[in-house]
CSV table of C-alpha atoms in Angstrom, one decimal:
chain,number,residue,atom,x,y,z
A,1,MET,CA,11.7,-29.3,8.8
A,2,GLU,CA,8.0,-30.0,10.2
A,3,PHE,CA,5.5,-27.0,10.4
A,4,ASP,CA,2.6,-27.4,12.7
A,5,SER,CA,-1.1,-26.0,11.1
A,6,VAL,CA,-0.6,-22.7,12.6
A,7,MET,CA,2.7,-21.8,11.0
A,8,LEU,CA,1.3,-23.3,7.8
A,9,SER,CA,-1.7,-21.3,7.6
A,10,ARG,CA,0.4,-18.3,8.7
A,11,MET,CA,3.0,-18.9,5.8
A,12,LEU,CA,-0.1,-19.2,3.3
A,13,THR,CA,-1.7,-16.5,4.1
A,14,THR,CA,1.3,-14.1,4.4
A,15,LEU,CA,1.9,-15.7,0.8
A,16,THR,CA,-1.6,-14.6,-0.4
A,17,LEU,CA,-1.4,-11.2,1.0
A,18,ALA,CA,2.3,-10.4,-0.4
A,19,PHE,CA,1.2,-11.4,-3.9
A,20,HIS,CA,-2.4,-9.8,-4.1
A,21,ILE,CA,-0.8,-6.5,-2.4
A,22,ILE,CA,1.3,-5.7,-5.4
A,23,PHE,CA,-2.1,-5.5,-7.6
A,24,ALA,CA,-4.1,-4.3,-4.8
A,25,THR,CA,-1.8,-1.0,-4.3
A,26,ILE,CA,-1.9,-0.5,-8.1
A,27,GLY,CA,-5.7,-1.2,-8.2
A,28,VAL,CA,-5.8,1.6,-5.8
A,29,GLY,CA,-3.6,4.3,-7.3
A,30,VAL,CA,-3.4,3.9,-11.2
A,31,PRO,CA,-7.0,5.0,-11.9
A,32,VAL,CA,-5.9,8.2,-9.9
A,33,LEU,CA,-2.9,9.1,-12.7
A,34,ILE,CA,-5.4,8.1,-15.3
A,35,SER,CA,-7.8,10.6,-14.2
A,36,ILE,CA,-5.0,13.2,-13.8
A,37,ALA,CA,-3.5,12.7,-17.5
A,38,GLU,CA,-6.9,12.4,-19.3
A,39,PHE,CA,-7.7,16.0,-17.6
A,40,ILE,CA,-4.5,17.4,-18.2
A,41,GLY,CA,-4.7,16.0,-22.3
A,42,ILE,CA,-7.9,17.6,-22.4
A,43,LYS,CA,-7.7,21.1,-21.0
A,44,LYS,CA,-4.3,21.3,-22.8
A,45,ASN,CA,-5.5,19.8,-25.9
A,46,ASP,CA,-2.4,17.5,-25.7
A,47,PRO,CA,-2.3,14.0,-27.3
A,48,HIS,CA,0.4,13.0,-25.0
A,49,TYR,CA,-1.4,13.0,-22.0
A,50,THR,CA,-4.2,11.4,-23.4
A,51,LEU,CA,-2.5,8.6,-24.6
A,52,LEU,CA,-0.5,8.2,-21.5
A,53,ALA,CA,-4.3,7.7,-20.0
A,54,ARG,CA,-5.4,5.2,-22.7
A,55,ARG,CA,-2.2,3.3,-22.0
A,56,TRP,CA,-2.4,3.0,-18.4
A,57,THR,CA,-6.0,2.0,-18.7
A,58,ARG,CA,-5.1,-1.0,-20.5
A,59,GLY,CA,-2.8,-2.5,-18.5
A,60,PHE,CA,-4.7,-1.3,-15.5
A,61,THR,CA,-7.2,-4.1,-16.9
A,62,ILE,CA,-4.9,-6.8,-16.6
A,63,THR,CA,-3.7,-6.1,-13.0
A,64,VAL,CA,-7.4,-5.6,-12.2
A,65,ALA,CA,-8.3,-9.0,-13.3
A,66,ILE,CA,-5.0,-10.5,-11.8
A,67,GLY,CA,-6.2,-9.1,-8.3
A,68,VAL,CA,-10.0,-10.2,-8.7
A,69,VAL,CA,-8.4,-13.8,-8.3
A,70,THR,CA,-6.2,-13.1,-5.3
A,71,GLY,CA,-8.6,-11.3,-3.9
A,72,THR,CA,-11.0,-14.3,-3.7
A,73,CYS,CA,-8.3,-16.4,-2.1
A,74,ILE,CA,-8.3,-14.1,0.4
A,75,GLY,CA,-11.4,-14.4,1.4
A,76,LEU,CA,-11.4,-18.0,0.7
A,77,GLN,CA,-8.4,-18.4,3.2
A,78,LEU,CA,-10.2,-16.5,6.1
A,79,SER,CA,-12.7,-19.0,6.3
A,80,LEU,CA,-10.6,-22.3,5.9
A,81,LEU,CA,-7.3,-21.2,7.5
A,82,TRP,CA,-9.2,-19.2,10.4
A,83,PRO,CA,-12.3,-20.7,11.3
A,84,SER,CA,-11.8,-20.0,15.2
A,85,PHE,CA,-11.3,-15.6,14.4
A,86,MET,CA,-14.1,-16.0,11.8
A,87,ARG,CA,-16.9,-17.6,14.4
A,88,ILE,CA,-16.0,-15.1,16.7
A,89,ALA,CA,-15.2,-12.2,13.9
A,90,GLY,CA,-17.6,-13.3,11.5
A,91,GLN,CA,-20.3,-11.1,12.1
A,92,ALA,CA,-18.5,-7.8,12.9
A,93,ILE,CA,-16.7,-7.8,9.7
A,94,ALA,CA,-19.2,-9.0,7.4
A,95,LEU,CA,-20.7,-5.3,7.2
A,96,PRO,CA,-17.2,-4.2,5.3
A,97,LEU,CA,-16.4,-6.9,3.6
A,98,PHE,CA,-19.7,-7.0,1.8
A,99,MET,CA,-19.3,-3.2,1.2
A,100,GLU,CA,-15.5,-3.8,-0.2
A,101,THR,CA,-17.2,-6.4,-2.8
A,102,PHE,CA,-20.3,-3.5,-3.8
A,103,ALA,CA,-17.2,-1.1,-4.2
A,104,PHE,CA,-15.5,-3.0,-6.4
A,105,PHE,CA,-18.5,-4.1,-8.4
A,106,PHE,CA,-19.1,-0.5,-8.9
A,107,GLU,CA,-15.5,0.1,-9.9
A,108,ALA,CA,-15.8,-2.9,-12.7
A,109,ILE,CA,-18.9,-1.4,-14.0
A,110,PHE,CA,-17.7,1.9,-14.9
A,111,LEU,CA,-14.2,0.7,-15.7
A,112,GLY,CA,-15.8,-1.3,-18.6
A,113,ILE,CA,-17.7,1.7,-19.5
A,114,TYR,CA,-15.0,3.9,-19.7
A,115,LEU,CA,-12.5,1.4,-20.9
A,116,TYR,CA,-15.1,1.2,-24.2
A,117,THR,CA,-16.3,5.0,-24.4
A,118,TRP,CA,-13.0,6.6,-25.8
A,119,GLU,CA,-14.1,8.7,-28.4
A,120,ARG,CA,-17.7,8.1,-28.3
A,121,PHE,CA,-18.5,11.6,-26.9
A,122,LYS,CA,-18.4,14.8,-28.5
A,123,ASN,CA,-17.5,16.7,-25.5
A,124,PRO,CA,-14.3,14.8,-24.2
A,125,MET,CA,-15.1,15.9,-20.2
A,126,TYR,CA,-17.8,13.4,-20.3
A,127,HIS,CA,-15.5,10.4,-20.9
A,128,TRP,CA,-13.4,12.1,-18.4
A,129,PHE,CA,-16.2,12.3,-15.9
A,130,LEU,CA,-16.5,8.4,-15.7
A,131,SER,CA,-12.8,8.1,-14.5
A,132,ILE,CA,-14.5,9.7,-11.2
A,133,PRO,CA,-16.9,6.4,-10.1
A,134,VAL,CA,-13.6,4.1,-11.1
A,135,ILE,CA,-11.4,6.0,-8.4
A,136,ILE,CA,-14.1,6.5,-6.0
A,137,GLY,CA,-14.7,2.6,-6.4
A,138,SER,CA,-11.1,1.4,-5.8
A,139,SER,CA,-10.5,3.8,-3.1
A,140,LEU,CA,-13.6,2.7,-1.4
A,141,SER,CA,-12.6,-0.9,-1.8
A,142,ALA,CA,-9.2,-0.3,-0.3
A,143,PHE,CA,-11.0,1.7,2.5
A,144,PHE,CA,-13.5,-0.7,3.4
A,145,ILE,CA,-11.1,-4.0,3.8
A,146,THR,CA,-8.8,-2.0,5.6
A,147,THR,CA,-11.3,-1.5,8.3
A,148,VAL,CA,-11.7,-5.1,8.7
A,149,ASN,CA,-7.6,-4.9,9.7
A,150,ALA,CA,-8.4,-1.7,11.6
A,151,PHE,CA,-11.0,-3.7,13.9
A,152,MET,CA,-8.2,-6.4,14.3
A,153,ASN,CA,-6.2,-3.7,15.8
A,154,THR,CA,-8.8,-1.8,18.1
A,155,PRO,CA,-12.1,-4.4,17.9
A,156,GLN,CA,-14.9,-2.7,19.5
A,157,GLY,CA,-18.8,-3.0,18.9
A,158,PHE,CA,-19.6,-6.1,20.1
A,159,GLU,CA,-20.0,-8.2,23.6
A,160,LEU,CA,-18.3,-11.4,23.9
A,161,VAL,CA,-20.0,-13.9,26.3
A,162,ASP,CA,-17.9,-17.7,26.8
A,163,GLY,CA,-16.4,-16.9,23.6
A,164,VAL,CA,-19.7,-16.2,21.4
A,165,ILE,CA,-20.6,-12.8,20.2
A,166,LYS,CA,-23.8,-11.7,21.9
A,167,THR,CA,-24.6,-8.3,20.5
A,168,VAL,CA,-22.9,-6.7,17.4
A,169,ASP,CA,-23.0,-2.9,16.2
A,170,PRO,CA,-21.4,-3.2,13.0
A,171,ILE,CA,-21.2,0.5,12.2
A,172,GLN,CA,-19.1,0.9,15.4
A,173,ALA,CA,-17.1,-1.9,14.7
A,174,MET,CA,-15.9,-1.0,11.3
A,175,PHE,CA,-15.3,2.9,12.5
A,176,ASN,CA,-13.4,1.6,15.5
A,177,PRO,CA,-10.1,4.3,16.7
A,178,ALA,CA,-7.6,2.6,14.1
A,179,THR,CA,-9.9,3.4,11.0
A,180,PRO,CA,-9.3,6.7,10.5
A,181,THR,CA,-5.2,6.7,10.6
A,182,LYS,CA,-5.0,3.1,8.6
A,183,THR,CA,-7.1,3.7,5.9
A,184,PHE,CA,-5.5,7.3,5.6
A,185,HIS,CA,-2.4,5.5,5.1
A,186,VAL,CA,-3.1,2.9,3.2
A,187,LEU,CA,-4.7,5.0,0.4
A,188,VAL,CA,-1.9,7.6,0.2
A,189,THR,CA,0.9,5.0,-0.3
A,190,ALA,CA,-1.0,3.3,-2.8
A,191,TYR,CA,-1.4,6.6,-4.4
A,192,LEU,CA,2.4,7.2,-3.8
A,193,ALA,CA,3.5,3.6,-5.1
A,194,SER,CA,1.1,3.7,-8.5
A,195,ALA,CA,3.0,6.9,-9.2
A,196,PHE,CA,6.8,5.8,-8.6
A,197,VAL,CA,6.0,2.4,-10.7
A,198,LEU,CA,4.7,4.5,-13.7
A,199,ALA,CA,7.5,6.6,-13.1
A,200,MET,CA,9.8,3.8,-13.0
A,201,ILE,CA,8.5,2.7,-16.6
A,202,ALA,CA,9.1,6.3,-18.0
A,203,ALA,CA,12.4,6.5,-16.8
A,204,PHE,CA,13.7,3.5,-17.9
A,205,GLN,CA,12.8,4.5,-21.3
A,206,MET,CA,14.8,7.2,-21.0
A,207,LEU,CA,17.8,5.3,-19.8
A,208,LYS,CA,17.6,3.2,-22.4
A,209,GLY,CA,17.6,6.8,-25.1
A,210,ASN,CA,14.1,6.7,-25.7
A,211,ILE,CA,14.0,10.3,-24.7
A,212,THR,CA,10.7,12.1,-26.4
A,213,ASP,CA,7.9,14.4,-25.3
A,214,TYR,CA,6.0,11.4,-24.5
A,215,THR,CA,8.3,10.2,-22.1
A,216,LYS,CA,9.0,13.5,-20.9
A,217,LYS,CA,5.6,14.3,-19.9
A,218,ALA,CA,4.7,11.0,-18.6
A,219,LEU,CA,8.0,11.3,-16.2
A,220,HIS,CA,7.3,14.8,-15.4
A,221,LEU,CA,3.5,14.1,-14.5
A,222,THR,CA,4.3,10.9,-12.2
A,223,VAL,CA,7.1,12.2,-10.0
A,224,THR,CA,5.5,15.6,-9.6
A,225,SER,CA,2.3,13.7,-8.3
A,226,ALA,CA,4.8,11.2,-6.4
A,227,PHE,CA,6.2,14.3,-4.4
A,228,LEU,CA,2.8,15.4,-3.3
A,229,PHE,CA,1.6,11.9,-2.3
A,230,ALA,CA,5.2,11.7,-0.3
A,231,ILE,CA,4.4,14.7,1.7
A,232,LEU,CA,0.8,13.2,2.7
A,233,THR,CA,2.4,9.7,3.6
A,234,GLY,CA,4.6,11.6,5.8
A,235,VAL,CA,1.5,13.2,7.4
A,236,ALA,CA,-0.2,9.5,7.5
A,237,GLY,CA,3.5,8.3,9.3
A,238,ASP,CA,3.1,11.1,12.1
A,239,LEU,CA,-0.6,10.5,12.8
A,240,SER,CA,-0.1,6.5,12.8
A,241,ALA,CA,2.6,7.1,15.5
A,242,LYS,CA,0.6,9.1,17.7
A,243,PHE,CA,-2.6,6.6,17.3
A,244,LEU,CA,0.0,3.8,18.2
A,245,ALA,CA,0.7,5.9,21.5
A,246,GLU,CA,-2.6,6.3,22.4
A,247,HIS,CA,-4.1,2.6,21.5
A,248,GLN,CA,-1.1,0.5,20.9
A,249,PRO,CA,1.9,1.6,22.8
A,250,GLU,CA,3.6,-1.9,23.1
A,251,LYS,CA,3.6,-2.1,19.1
A,252,LEU,CA,5.2,1.7,19.4
A,253,ALA,CA,7.3,0.5,21.8
A,254,ALA,CA,8.8,-2.6,20.3
A,255,LEU,CA,9.3,-0.5,16.6
A,256,GLU,CA,11.6,1.5,18.7
A,257,TRP,CA,13.0,-0.7,21.1
A,258,HIS,CA,11.9,1.4,23.8
A,259,PHE,CA,12.0,-0.7,26.9
A,260,GLU,CA,11.8,1.9,29.7
A,261,THR,CA,8.6,4.2,30.2
A,262,GLU,CA,10.2,7.8,30.4
A,263,LYS,CA,9.7,11.4,29.9
A,264,GLY,CA,11.5,13.1,26.6
A,265,ALA,CA,12.2,9.4,25.1
A,266,ASP,CA,14.5,9.4,22.6
A,267,LEU,CA,14.0,8.2,18.8
A,268,ILE,CA,16.1,5.2,17.5
A,269,LEU,CA,17.3,4.6,14.5
A,270,PHE,CA,19.0,1.3,13.3
A,271,GLY,CA,21.5,-0.4,15.7
A,272,THR,CA,22.0,-3.7,17.2
A,273,LEU,CA,20.1,-5.0,20.0
A,274,ASP,CA,21.3,-7.6,23.0
A,275,GLU,CA,17.6,-8.7,23.8
A,276,GLU,CA,18.6,-10.2,27.2
A,277,SER,CA,20.1,-6.8,28.6
A,278,GLN,CA,18.4,-4.8,26.6
A,279,LYS,CA,21.6,-3.2,25.6
A,280,ILE,CA,21.2,-1.3,22.1
A,281,LYS,CA,24.5,-0.4,20.1
A,282,TYR,CA,25.5,1.3,17.1
A,283,ALA,CA,22.3,3.1,16.9
A,284,ILE,CA,21.4,6.5,16.0
A,285,HIS,CA,20.0,8.5,19.1
A,286,LEU,CA,17.5,11.5,17.9
A,287,PRO,CA,16.9,13.0,21.5
A,288,LYS,CA,13.5,13.6,22.8
A,289,MET,CA,12.2,12.6,19.0
A,290,LEU,CA,10.0,9.8,20.2
A,291,SER,CA,8.1,11.6,22.8
A,292,PHE,CA,7.6,14.4,19.9
A,293,LEU,CA,6.5,12.1,17.6
A,294,ALA,CA,4.0,10.2,20.0
A,295,HIS,CA,2.8,13.2,22.0
A,296,ASN,CA,3.8,16.4,19.8
A,297,ASP,CA,5.7,17.5,23.2
A,298,VAL,CA,9.2,16.5,23.4
A,299,ASN,CA,8.6,16.2,27.3
A,300,ALA,CA,5.8,13.6,27.2
A,301,GLU,CA,6.1,10.6,28.5
A,302,VAL,CA,6.2,7.3,26.2
A,303,THR,CA,5.4,4.1,27.8
A,304,GLY,CA,8.2,1.5,27.5
A,305,LEU,CA,7.8,-2.2,26.6
A,306,ASN,CA,8.5,-3.8,29.7
A,307,GLU,CA,5.1,-2.7,31.1
A,308,PHE,CA,3.8,-4.8,29.2
A,309,PRO,CA,3.8,-9.1,29.6
A,310,LYS,CA,6.6,-10.7,27.4
A,311,ASP,CA,4.0,-13.2,25.7
A,312,GLU,CA,1.8,-10.3,24.7
A,313,THR,CA,4.4,-8.2,22.4
A,314,ALA,CA,5.9,-8.1,19.1
A,315,PRO,CA,9.1,-10.0,18.4
A,316,LEU,CA,11.8,-7.2,18.5
A,317,TYR,CA,13.1,-7.4,14.9
A,318,VAL,CA,10.3,-5.5,13.7
A,319,HIS,CA,12.5,-2.6,14.5
A,320,TYR,CA,14.8,-3.7,11.3
A,321,LEU,CA,11.3,-3.5,9.5
A,322,PHE,CA,10.8,-0.1,10.2
A,323,ASP,CA,13.9,1.1,9.6
A,324,PHE,CA,14.0,-0.3,6.2
A,325,LYS,CA,10.6,1.3,5.5
A,326,VAL,CA,11.1,4.4,6.9
A,327,THR,CA,14.8,4.8,5.1
A,328,PHE,CA,12.8,3.7,1.9
A,329,ALA,CA,10.5,6.4,2.2
A,330,ALA,CA,12.8,9.2,3.0
A,331,PHE,CA,14.9,8.1,-0.2
A,332,MET,CA,11.9,8.5,-2.5
A,333,THR,CA,10.9,11.8,-1.0
A,334,LEU,CA,14.2,13.1,-1.8
A,335,VAL,CA,14.6,11.6,-5.4
A,336,ALA,CA,10.8,13.5,-5.8
A,337,SER,CA,11.9,16.5,-4.0
A,338,LEU,CA,14.9,17.1,-6.1
A,339,PHE,CA,13.1,16.2,-9.4
A,340,VAL,CA,10.3,18.9,-8.5
A,341,VAL,CA,13.3,21.5,-7.6
A,342,PHE,CA,15.3,20.7,-10.9
A,343,SER,CA,12.1,21.3,-13.1
A,344,ARG,CA,11.6,24.7,-12.0
A,345,TRP,CA,15.0,26.0,-11.3
A,346,ARG,CA,17.7,23.6,-12.7
A,347,ARG,CA,15.7,22.0,-15.8
A,348,GLU,CA,18.8,20.7,-17.7
A,349,TRP,CA,19.1,18.5,-14.5
A,350,VAL,CA,16.1,16.8,-14.7
A,351,HIS,CA,17.0,14.1,-17.1
A,352,ASN,CA,20.3,13.3,-15.3
A,353,GLN,CA,21.4,9.9,-15.6
A,354,TRP,CA,21.8,9.5,-11.9
A,355,LEU,CA,18.4,10.8,-10.9
A,356,LEU,CA,16.6,8.5,-13.8
A,357,ARG,CA,18.4,5.6,-11.8
A,358,ALA,CA,17.3,6.7,-8.7
A,359,ILE,CA,13.5,6.9,-9.9
A,360,VAL,CA,13.7,3.7,-11.8
A,361,LEU,CA,15.2,2.4,-8.4
A,362,CYS,CA,11.9,3.9,-6.4
A,363,GLY,CA,9.6,1.9,-8.6
A,364,PRO,CA,10.6,-1.4,-6.6
A,365,LEU,CA,11.1,0.2,-3.4
A,366,SER,CA,7.7,1.6,-3.5
A,367,ILE,CA,6.4,-1.8,-3.5
A,368,ILE,CA,8.8,-3.3,-1.0
A,369,SER,CA,7.9,-0.3,1.1
A,370,ILE,CA,3.8,-1.4,0.7
A,371,GLU,CA,4.8,-4.7,1.8
A,372,LEU,CA,6.7,-3.9,4.8
A,373,GLY,CA,3.9,-1.9,5.9
A,374,TRP,CA,1.6,-4.7,5.7
A,375,ILE,CA,4.2,-7.0,7.6
A,376,LEU,CA,4.6,-4.7,10.2
A,377,ALA,CA,1.0,-4.0,10.5
A,378,GLU,CA,0.7,-7.7,11.3
A,379,ILE,CA,3.5,-8.7,12.8
A,380,GLY,CA,3.5,-6.0,15.4
A,381,ARG,CA,0.5,-6.8,16.7
A,382,GLN,CA,1.2,-10.0,17.4
A,383,PRO,CA,0.5,-12.7,19.3
A,384,TRP,CA,-3.1,-11.2,19.0
A,385,ILE,CA,-5.3,-12.0,15.5
A,386,LEU,CA,-8.1,-9.9,17.6
A,387,ARG,CA,-6.1,-7.8,19.8
A,388,GLY,CA,-7.2,-8.4,23.2
A,389,TYR,CA,-9.4,-11.1,22.7
A,390,MET,CA,-7.7,-13.9,20.7
A,391,LYS,CA,-4.4,-15.3,19.7
A,392,VAL,CA,-3.0,-16.2,16.6
A,393,THR,CA,-2.4,-19.5,17.7
A,394,GLU,CA,-6.2,-19.9,18.9
A,395,ALA,CA,-7.4,-18.8,15.7
A,396,ALA,CA,-5.9,-21.0,12.8
A,397,THR,CA,-7.6,-24.3,11.5
A,398,THR,CA,-6.5,-27.8,13.3
A,399,SER,CA,-6.3,-29.7,9.4
A,400,ASN,CA,-3.6,-31.8,8.1
A,401,GLY,CA,-4.1,-30.2,4.6
A,402,VAL,CA,-2.6,-26.8,4.9
A,403,GLY,CA,0.7,-27.9,3.5
A,404,ALA,CA,-0.6,-29.0,0.6
A,405,MET,CA,-2.8,-26.1,0.2
A,406,LEU,CA,0.5,-23.9,0.3
A,407,TRP,CA,2.2,-25.9,-2.9
A,408,LEU,CA,-1.3,-25.5,-4.7
A,409,PHE,CA,-1.6,-21.7,-4.0
A,410,LEU,CA,2.0,-21.0,-4.9
A,411,GLY,CA,1.9,-22.6,-8.2
A,412,LEU,CA,-1.3,-20.5,-8.7
A,413,TYR,CA,0.5,-17.5,-7.8
A,414,ILE,CA,3.5,-18.1,-10.1
A,415,MET,CA,1.3,-18.9,-13.0
A,416,LEU,CA,-0.7,-15.5,-12.6
A,417,GLY,CA,2.9,-13.5,-12.4
A,418,VAL,CA,4.0,-15.3,-15.5
A,419,ILE,CA,0.8,-14.4,-17.5
A,420,CYS,CA,0.5,-11.2,-16.1
A,421,THR,CA,4.0,-10.2,-17.1
A,422,VAL,CA,3.9,-12.0,-20.6
A,423,VAL,CA,0.4,-10.2,-21.2
A,424,LEU,CA,1.5,-6.7,-20.3
A,425,ARG,CA,4.7,-7.2,-22.3
A,426,LYS,CA,3.2,-7.8,-25.5
A,427,MET,CA,0.6,-5.2,-25.0
A,428,PHE,CA,3.2,-2.6,-24.6
A,429,ILE,CA,6.6,-3.9,-25.7
A,430,ASN,CA,5.4,-4.5,-29.1
A,431,ASN,CA,3.4,-1.6,-29.2
A,432,PRO,CA,5.7,1.5,-28.6
A,433,ALA,CA,3.7,4.8,-27.6
A,434,GLU,CA,5.1,7.0,-30.9
A,435,ALA,CA,3.9,4.1,-33.3
A,436,GLU,CA,0.3,4.6,-31.1
A,437,LEU,CA,0.5,8.3,-31.2
A,438,GLU,CA,1.1,8.6,-34.7
A,439,TYR,CA,-1.5,5.9,-35.7
A,440,ARG,CA,-4.3,7.7,-33.9
A,441,PHE,CA,-3.6,11.3,-34.5
A,442,LYS,CA,-2.2,11.5,-37.5
A,443,ASP,CA,-5.5,13.2,-38.9
């Protein structure tokens, strides 16, 4: 099968983003869990929590290193694969791209200090304080890069004359209408996914029979944190729906297979669609809930997809992706809620085999949900790369070398994935927590 340069550019960008987002998510969320664990360890004088922070920090540095490489690849590919987009939007997004780099350097400096100053202070709180700038740096890095994506959805702050930017207000471009909801959503879902990834590790160890005070405390900390972040994720999802209803109604309509403008619109879950007749079968209809989700009013009017030109709306399979994402989010919220309820009122059920298996499952589901979220963000904006100004087909390179680049970067990511896996296994599998605990705190 032959692919043109546009499709090859999309495939390579998708590959890079899909790989990078795993490490970027962990890079944003894990510092928060590290800081919480160390703080509890200091306040309770509990070596288990302190060891959790130390071990998570060591693993975190490996993921940061991989994230640096893949992040650099994204910057390179923006210029190589999407030159027309960068020619128009480059001036508007230069500020957040620079600030993202600055935030990363800020994080990296304090991460190095944090990593090499364990037990160097008489008061351990001074060491804990060093975790705060790491959190700030990683979260700001995610914030600034997400504003670029937000700008692509609701571009503003520039004047385009004959395809050339004449005036630019970079602050207005960065703080566009999509920025608040998108950045909030990205941050809380990164915290949630990281909590479940760490919870997965603890639950897996317990399923193998390694039920110790260390694994129990790791599980309790991570799943309780996941419960709190799941609530915030629900809030972020609600705010995102209201943003779409106001600023990207065609995207919301595509996600929900809502074709006709009407008041009291139903929320549609699952089902199958005949695109010719726009008939939906086997779906679950929640009466008037789409109106409520979009406007906080069950009788509010929701704009239908038929109000927009067909060549300016997203492919309708995004509905299935949205269903999967919502289902996974609901499952993770349920699992975290059950754990919190059991830990308070039915402690003997907390380490139930089925609950532990569900927590293990939440690890990969949380990362898949992150991937689905970014796919929905990009596919849901189609056919635009810069909504209202430039389509994807107009932005891609016309070079013939993209196919070779695709194979080259695929090989690079496979190599990085293998290296990361091998290093983490050697770092932790051959160095069990119990042995390290005995060594470090034997006195």
